[in-house]
Coordinates of C-alpha atoms in Angstrom, one line a residue:
Chain A
X1 CA 19.7 74.7 42.1
X2 CA 21.0 77.8 43.9
X3 CA 18.4 80.6 44.4
X4 CA 19.2 83.8 42.6
X5 CA 20.4 86.2 45.3
X6 CA 21.8 89.7 45.6
X7 CA 25.6 89.9 45.7
X8 CA 26.9 89.9 49.3
X9 CA 27.7 93.6 49.2
X10 CA 24.1 94.4 48.4
X11 CA 22.8 92.1 51.2
X12 CA 25.1 93.8 53.6
X13 CA 23.9 97.2 52.5
X14 CA 20.3 96.1 52.9
X15 CA 21.1 94.9 56.5
X16 CA 22.7 98.2 57.4
X17 CA 19.8 100.3 56.0
X18 CA 17.3 98.1 57.8
X19 CA 18.8 99.2 61.2
X20 CA 17.5 102.7 60.6
X21 CA 14.3 103.5 62.6
X22 CA 11.1 103.2 60.5
X23 CA 12.8 101.3 57.7
X24 CA 11.7 97.7 57.2
X25 CA 12.9 94.9 55.0
X26 CA 11.1 96.1 51.9
X27 CA 12.1 99.7 52.5
X28 CA 15.8 98.8 53.0
X29 CA 15.8 96.7 49.8
X30 CA 14.2 99.5 47.9
X31 CA 16.7 102.0 49.2
X32 CA 19.7 99.7 48.5
X33 CA 18.6 99.2 44.9
X34 CA 18.0 102.9 44.4
X35 CA 21.5 103.6 45.5
X36 CA 22.8 101.0 43.0
X37 CA 20.6 102.0 40.1
X38 CA 20.4 105.8 40.4
X39 CA 22.4 107.0 43.3
X40 CA 26.0 105.7 43.3
X41 CA 27.2 109.3 43.7
X42 CA 24.6 109.8 46.4
X43 CA 25.8 106.6 48.2
X44 CA 29.4 108.1 48.4
X45 CA 28.1 111.5 49.5
X46 CA 25.9 109.9 52.2
X47 CA 28.8 107.7 53.4
X48 CA 31.1 110.7 53.7
X49 CA 28.4 112.7 55.5
X50 CA 27.8 109.8 58.0
X51 CA 31.4 109.4 58.8
X52 CA 32.0 113.2 59.1
X53 CA 29.0 113.7 61.4
X54 CA 29.9 110.7 63.6
X55 CA 33.5 112.0 63.9
X56 CA 32.9 115.7 64.4
X57 CA 29.5 116.2 66.1
X58 CA 29.5 116.3 69.9
X59 CA 27.2 118.0 72.5
X60 CA 27.4 121.5 73.8
X61 CA 29.1 121.4 77.2
X62 CA 26.6 124.1 78.4
X63 CA 23.2 123.0 77.2
X64 CA 23.6 119.5 75.7
X65 CA 22.4 120.5 72.2
X66 CA 24.5 119.3 69.2
X67 CA 27.7 121.2 68.7
X68 CA 31.0 120.8 66.8
X69 CA 33.6 118.8 68.9
X70 CA 35.0 121.0 71.6
X71 CA 32.7 124.0 70.9
X72 CA 29.6 125.5 72.3
X73 CA 26.3 125.4 70.3
X74 CA 25.1 128.4 68.3
X75 CA 22.7 129.6 71.0
X76 CA 25.2 129.3 73.9
X77 CA 27.8 131.1 71.8
X78 CA 25.5 134.0 70.9
X79 CA 26.1 137.1 73.1
X80 CA 22.8 138.7 72.0
X81 CA 20.6 136.1 73.7
X82 CA 18.9 136.5 77.1
X83 CA 21.1 134.4 79.3
X84 CA 18.7 134.8 82.2
X85 CA 16.0 132.7 80.4
X86 CA 16.4 129.0 80.4
X87 CA 14.2 126.6 78.4
X88 CA 14.4 123.0 79.7
X89 CA 13.6 120.4 77.1
X90 CA 13.8 116.6 77.1
X91 CA 15.9 116.0 74.0
X92 CA 18.2 118.1 71.8
X93 CA 15.6 117.4 69.0
X94 CA 13.1 119.5 70.9
X95 CA 15.2 122.7 70.6
X96 CA 14.7 123.5 66.9
X97 CA 10.8 123.3 67.0
X98 CA 10.9 125.9 69.8
X99 CA 13.5 128.0 67.9
X100 CA 11.3 127.9 64.8
X101 CA 8.3 129.2 66.7
X102 CA 10.3 132.5 67.0
X103 CA 8.9 133.0 70.5
X104 CA 12.0 132.3 72.6
X105 CA 15.3 134.2 72.7
X106 CA 17.0 132.7 75.8
X107 CA 19.2 129.6 76.2
X108 CA 18.3 125.9 76.3
X109 CA 18.9 123.0 78.6
X110 CA 18.6 119.5 77.3
X111 CA 17.8 116.9 80.0
X112 CA 18.6 113.9 77.8
X113 CA 15.2 112.2 78.5
X114 CA 12.3 112.2 80.9
X115 CA 11.8 110.5 84.3
X116 CA 10.3 107.1 83.6
X117 CA 10.9 104.4 86.3
X118 CA 9.3 101.8 84.0
X119 CA 12.0 102.3 81.4
X120 CA 14.7 102.6 84.2
X121 CA 15.2 106.3 83.7
X122 CA 15.6 108.0 87.1
X123 CA 16.4 111.7 87.8
X124 CA 20.1 110.9 88.2
X125 CA 20.2 109.7 84.6
X126 CA 19.2 113.1 83.4
X127 CA 21.2 116.4 83.3
X128 CA 19.3 117.7 86.4
X129 CA 22.4 118.5 88.6
X130 CA 23.8 120.5 85.7
X131 CA 20.6 122.4 85.4
X132 CA 20.6 123.3 89.2
X133 CA 24.2 124.4 88.8
X134 CA 23.3 126.7 85.9
X135 CA 20.4 128.2 87.8
X136 CA 22.5 128.7 91.0
X137 CA 25.0 130.7 88.9
X138 CA 22.2 132.9 87.6
X139 CA 20.2 134.3 90.6
X140 CA 16.8 135.7 89.6
X141 CA 16.7 133.8 86.3
X142 CA 13.5 132.4 84.7
X143 CA 13.2 128.6 84.0
X144 CA 10.6 127.5 81.4
X145 CA 9.8 123.8 81.6
X146 CA 9.1 122.7 78.0
X147 CA 8.9 119.0 78.6
X148 CA 6.1 116.8 77.0
X149 CA 2.6 116.7 78.3
X150 CA 2.5 112.9 78.7
X151 CA 2.6 111.2 82.1
X152 CA 6.5 111.0 82.2
X153 CA 6.7 114.7 81.1
X154 CA 4.4 115.7 83.9
X155 CA 6.4 113.7 86.4
X156 CA 9.6 115.3 85.2
X157 CA 8.1 118.8 85.4
X158 CA 6.9 118.2 88.9
X159 CA 10.3 116.8 90.0
X160 CA 12.2 119.7 88.5
X161 CA 9.8 122.3 90.0
X162 CA 10.4 120.7 93.4
X163 CA 14.2 120.8 92.9
X164 CA 14.1 124.4 91.7
X165 CA 11.8 125.7 94.4
X166 CA 14.6 126.5 97.0
X167 CA 16.6 128.4 94.4
X168 CA 16.4 132.1 93.4
X169 CA 14.4 131.7 90.1
X170 CA 10.9 131.7 88.7
X171 CA 9.7 128.5 87.2
X172 CA 6.9 128.1 84.6
X173 CA 5.5 125.4 82.4
X174 CA 4.5 125.8 78.8
X175 CA 0.7 126.0 78.4
X176 CA -1.4 123.0 77.7
X177 CA -4.6 123.4 75.7
X178 CA -6.0 123.3 72.2
X179 CA -3.5 123.0 69.4
X180 CA -3.7 125.7 66.7
X181 CA -6.2 125.1 64.0
X182 CA -8.0 122.2 65.8
X183 CA -11.7 121.8 66.0
X184 CA -13.4 121.0 69.4
X185 CA -14.9 117.8 68.0
X186 CA -11.5 116.2 67.5
X187 CA -10.0 117.2 70.9
X188 CA -9.6 114.4 73.5
X189 CA -11.1 114.7 77.0
X190 CA -7.7 115.4 78.7
X191 CA -6.8 118.2 76.3
X192 CA -10.2 119.8 76.7
X193 CA -10.0 119.6 80.5
X194 CA -6.6 121.3 80.5
X195 CA -7.7 123.9 78.0
X196 CA -10.7 124.8 80.3
X197 CA -8.6 124.8 83.4
X198 CA -6.0 127.0 81.7
X199 CA -8.6 129.5 80.3
X200 CA -7.5 133.1 80.1
X201 CA -9.6 136.3 80.1
X202 CA -9.8 138.1 76.8
Chain B
X1 CA 20.2 137.0 67.5
X2 CA 21.4 134.0 65.6
X3 CA 18.9 131.2 65.4
X4 CA 20.0 127.9 67.0
X5 CA 21.0 125.6 64.2
X6 CA 22.4 122.1 63.8
X7 CA 26.2 122.0 63.3
X8 CA 27.1 122.0 59.6
X9 CA 28.0 118.3 59.6
X10 CA 24.5 117.5 60.8
X11 CA 22.9 119.7 58.2
X12 CA 25.0 118.0 55.5
X13 CA 23.9 114.6 56.8
X14 CA 20.3 115.6 56.7
X15 CA 20.7 116.9 53.1
X16 CA 22.2 113.6 52.0
X17 CA 19.6 111.5 53.8
X18 CA 16.8 113.6 52.2
X19 CA 18.0 112.6 48.7
X20 CA 16.8 109.0 49.4
X21 CA 13.4 108.2 47.8
X22 CA 10.5 108.3 50.2
X23 CA 12.5 110.3 52.8
X24 CA 11.3 113.9 53.4
X25 CA 12.7 116.7 55.4
X26 CA 11.3 115.5 58.7
X27 CA 12.3 111.9 58.1
X28 CA 15.8 112.9 57.1
X29 CA 16.2 115.0 60.3
X30 CA 14.8 112.1 62.4
X31 CA 17.3 109.7 60.8
X32 CA 20.3 112.0 61.2
X33 CA 19.5 112.6 64.9
X34 CA 19.1 108.9 65.4
X35 CA 22.5 108.2 63.9
X36 CA 24.0 110.8 66.3
X37 CA 22.1 109.8 69.4
X38 CA 22.0 106.0 69.2
X39 CA 23.7 104.8 66.0
X40 CA 27.2 106.2 65.7
X41 CA 28.5 102.6 65.1
X42 CA 25.6 102.1 62.7
X43 CA 26.6 105.3 60.9
X44 CA 30.1 103.9 60.2
X45 CA 28.7 100.5 59.3
X46 CA 26.3 102.0 56.8
X47 CA 28.9 104.3 55.4
X48 CA 31.2 101.3 54.8
X49 CA 28.4 99.2 53.3
X50 CA 27.5 102.1 50.9
X51 CA 31.0 102.6 49.6
X52 CA 31.6 98.8 49.3
X53 CA 28.4 98.3 47.4
X54 CA 29.0 101.3 45.1
X55 CA 32.5 100.1 44.4
X56 CA 32.0 96.4 43.9
X57 CA 28.5 95.8 42.6
X58 CA 28.0 95.7 38.9
X59 CA 25.5 94.0 36.5
X60 CA 25.7 90.5 35.2
X61 CA 27.0 90.7 31.6
X62 CA 24.4 88.0 30.6
X63 CA 21.1 89.0 32.2
X64 CA 21.6 92.4 33.6
X65 CA 20.9 91.4 37.3
X66 CA 23.2 92.6 40.0
X67 CA 26.5 90.8 40.2
X68 CA 29.9 91.3 41.7
X69 CA 32.2 93.3 39.4
X70 CA 33.4 91.2 36.5
X71 CA 31.3 88.1 37.5
X72 CA 28.1 86.6 36.3
X73 CA 25.1 86.6 38.7
X74 CA 24.2 83.5 40.8
X75 CA 21.6 82.3 38.4
X76 CA 23.7 82.6 35.2
X77 CA 26.6 80.9 37.0
X78 CA 24.4 78.0 38.1
X79 CA 24.9 74.9 35.9
X80 CA 21.8 73.2 37.3
X81 CA 19.4 75.7 35.9
X82 CA 17.4 75.2 32.7
X83 CA 19.2 77.5 30.2
X84 CA 16.5 77.0 27.6
X85 CA 14.0 78.9 29.7
X86 CA 14.3 82.7 29.7
X87 CA 12.2 85.0 31.9
X88 CA 12.1 88.6 30.7
X89 CA 11.5 91.2 33.4
X90 CA 11.6 95.0 33.3
X91 CA 14.0 95.7 36.2
X92 CA 16.6 93.7 38.1
X93 CA 14.3 94.3 41.2
X94 CA 11.7 92.1 39.6
X95 CA 13.9 89.0 39.6
X96 CA 13.8 88.1 43.4
X97 CA 10.0 88.2 43.7
X98 CA 9.8 85.6 40.9
X99 CA 12.7 83.6 42.4
X100 CA 10.9 83.6 45.8
X101 CA 7.7 82.2 44.2
X102 CA 9.7 79.0 43.7
X103 CA 8.0 78.4 40.3
X104 CA 10.8 79.2 37.9
X105 CA 14.1 77.5 37.4
X106 CA 15.4 79.0 34.2
X107 CA 17.5 82.2 33.5
X108 CA 16.4 85.8 33.6
X109 CA 16.7 88.8 31.2
X110 CA 16.4 92.3 32.6
X111 CA 15.3 94.8 30.0
X112 CA 16.2 97.8 32.2
X113 CA 12.7 99.4 31.8
X114 CA 9.6 99.3 29.7
X115 CA 8.7 101.0 26.4
X116 CA 7.2 104.4 27.3
X117 CA 7.4 107.1 24.6
X118 CA 5.9 109.6 27.1
X119 CA 8.9 109.2 29.3
X120 CA 11.3 109.1 26.3
X121 CA 12.0 105.3 26.7
X122 CA 12.1 103.6 23.3
X123 CA 12.9 100.0 22.5
X124 CA 16.5 100.9 21.7
X125 CA 17.0 102.2 25.2
X126 CA 16.2 98.6 26.6
X127 CA 18.3 95.4 26.4
X128 CA 16.1 94.1 23.5
X129 CA 19.0 93.4 21.0
X130 CA 20.8 91.5 23.7
X131 CA 17.6 89.4 24.3
X132 CA 17.3 88.6 20.6
X133 CA 21.0 87.6 20.5
X134 CA 20.5 85.2 23.5
X135 CA 17.4 83.7 21.9
X136 CA 19.1 83.2 18.5
X137 CA 21.9 81.4 20.3
X138 CA 19.3 79.0 21.9
X139 CA 17.1 77.6 19.1
X140 CA 13.9 76.1 20.5
X141 CA 14.0 77.9 23.8
X142 CA 11.0 79.3 25.7
X143 CA 10.7 83.0 26.5
X144 CA 8.3 84.0 29.3
X145 CA 7.4 87.7 29.2
X146 CA 7.0 88.7 32.9
X147 CA 6.6 92.5 32.3
X148 CA 4.0 94.5 34.2
X149 CA 0.3 94.5 33.3
X150 CA 0.1 98.3 33.0
X151 CA -0.2 100.0 29.6
X152 CA 3.6 100.3 29.1
X153 CA 4.1 96.7 30.2
X154 CA 1.5 95.6 27.6
X155 CA 3.2 97.7 24.9
X156 CA 6.6 96.2 25.8
X157 CA 5.2 92.6 25.7
X158 CA 3.5 93.2 22.3
X159 CA 6.7 94.7 20.9
X160 CA 8.9 91.8 22.2
X161 CA 6.4 89.2 20.9
X162 CA 6.7 90.8 17.4
X163 CA 10.5 90.9 17.5
X164 CA 10.7 87.3 18.8
X165 CA 8.1 85.9 16.3
X166 CA 10.5 85.2 13.4
X167 CA 12.9 83.4 15.8
X168 CA 12.9 79.7 16.7
X169 CA 11.3 80.0 20.2
X170 CA 8.0 79.8 22.0
X171 CA 6.8 83.0 23.6
X172 CA 4.4 83.3 26.5
X173 CA 3.1 86.0 28.8
X174 CA 2.5 85.4 32.6
X175 CA -1.2 85.1 33.3
X176 CA -3.4 88.0 34.3
X177 CA -6.3 87.5 36.7
X178 CA -7.3 87.6 40.3
X179 CA -4.5 88.0 42.8
X180 CA -4.3 85.2 45.5
X181 CA -6.5 85.8 48.5
X182 CA -8.6 88.5 46.9
X183 CA -12.4 88.8 47.0
X184 CA -14.4 89.6 43.9
X185 CA -15.9 92.6 45.5
X186 CA -12.5 94.4 45.6
X187 CA -11.4 93.5 42.0
X188 CA -11.4 96.3 39.5
X189 CA -13.1 95.9 36.1
X190 CA -10.0 95.4 34.0
X191 CA -8.7 92.7 36.3
X192 CA -12.0 90.9 36.2
X193 CA -12.3 91.2 32.5
X194 CA -8.8 89.6 32.1
X195 CA -9.6 86.9 34.7
X196 CA -12.7 85.9 32.7
X197 CA -11.0 86.1 29.3
X198 CA -8.2 83.9 30.7
X199 CA -10.4 81.3 32.4
X200 CA -9.2 77.7 32.5
X201 CA -11.1 74.4 32.6
X202 CA -10.9 72.6 36.0

């Protein structure tokens, strides 16, 4: 007796969906069946969007954020931004959270990762040389290091500060401390230590 | 100042991904960026799989399970199965779990839902007439009602039992009781009640 199985096209769809991060076997099966039961139009729309994005989206030659093929990103193409203010982030995905905070009106620089020898990521794998080039072209500019506050982020910030020290720029690091709305009882020891070390007069 | 935004193609991709069940704004953004950063080949593969499945997958004209366009499903096309044993399920997605249990070697019948007047689903919206037709063509067959044990599932089972009563067939309902591996302390009252009512001599 042959076991009842999904048609090959469904099995292939499940396998493709399963490759997405955070989607397991069950989730992929559920999604595939949803596409077949309720979302055939959605399936075609998603397929077109995937191909269109893969074909046309590239990175901004200035900052490394996403941009249409051969163009600069919205921020780098915006003449009203403060070009003497550079915010250095690890990934392009870190740009929009900062943008949404409404507290920054300069340009960005995406490193493409953080220094992590254990994962084989060394400074030369990141867009560090490009950053130094941009800073050299903007004497007197301000560089804000908005990398993560984990060990690799710290190492990256220290390395960049060292590299930027001989250049004509001011370098700062975003503050570390208590997140908004958090109670002291839930804060971990390192966060509290940094919050106390970074205390400010009121 | 214009806010930094993703290129239109990325925004469209996020919107399409967000339509999938269980995927919210954050999840869709994360998936879109993953496709652009690590999975461009995966994006094309998934797009092709989506279009192929939407184009070629249809339902089995016999039982309502998924089948390639114009063909019967694997089970209905398998001559070694017991054709006088029909398992009635709510959705095509209920078939594989039963199949994987290894305890059934007959054919299936997918109703396409369960009777639920509150959701506007009445018996005539389900493949009931088709089921009666199949049973009439197989005098002396056995029908196993494997619908859910919620209120709508119960109502559907009762309705089907009534419709099948005048026909030449035996009708049964899958057992309700304790799930495998469960402790008594975690069982709810209704499950325990049904487990006790359905007790069997050992």
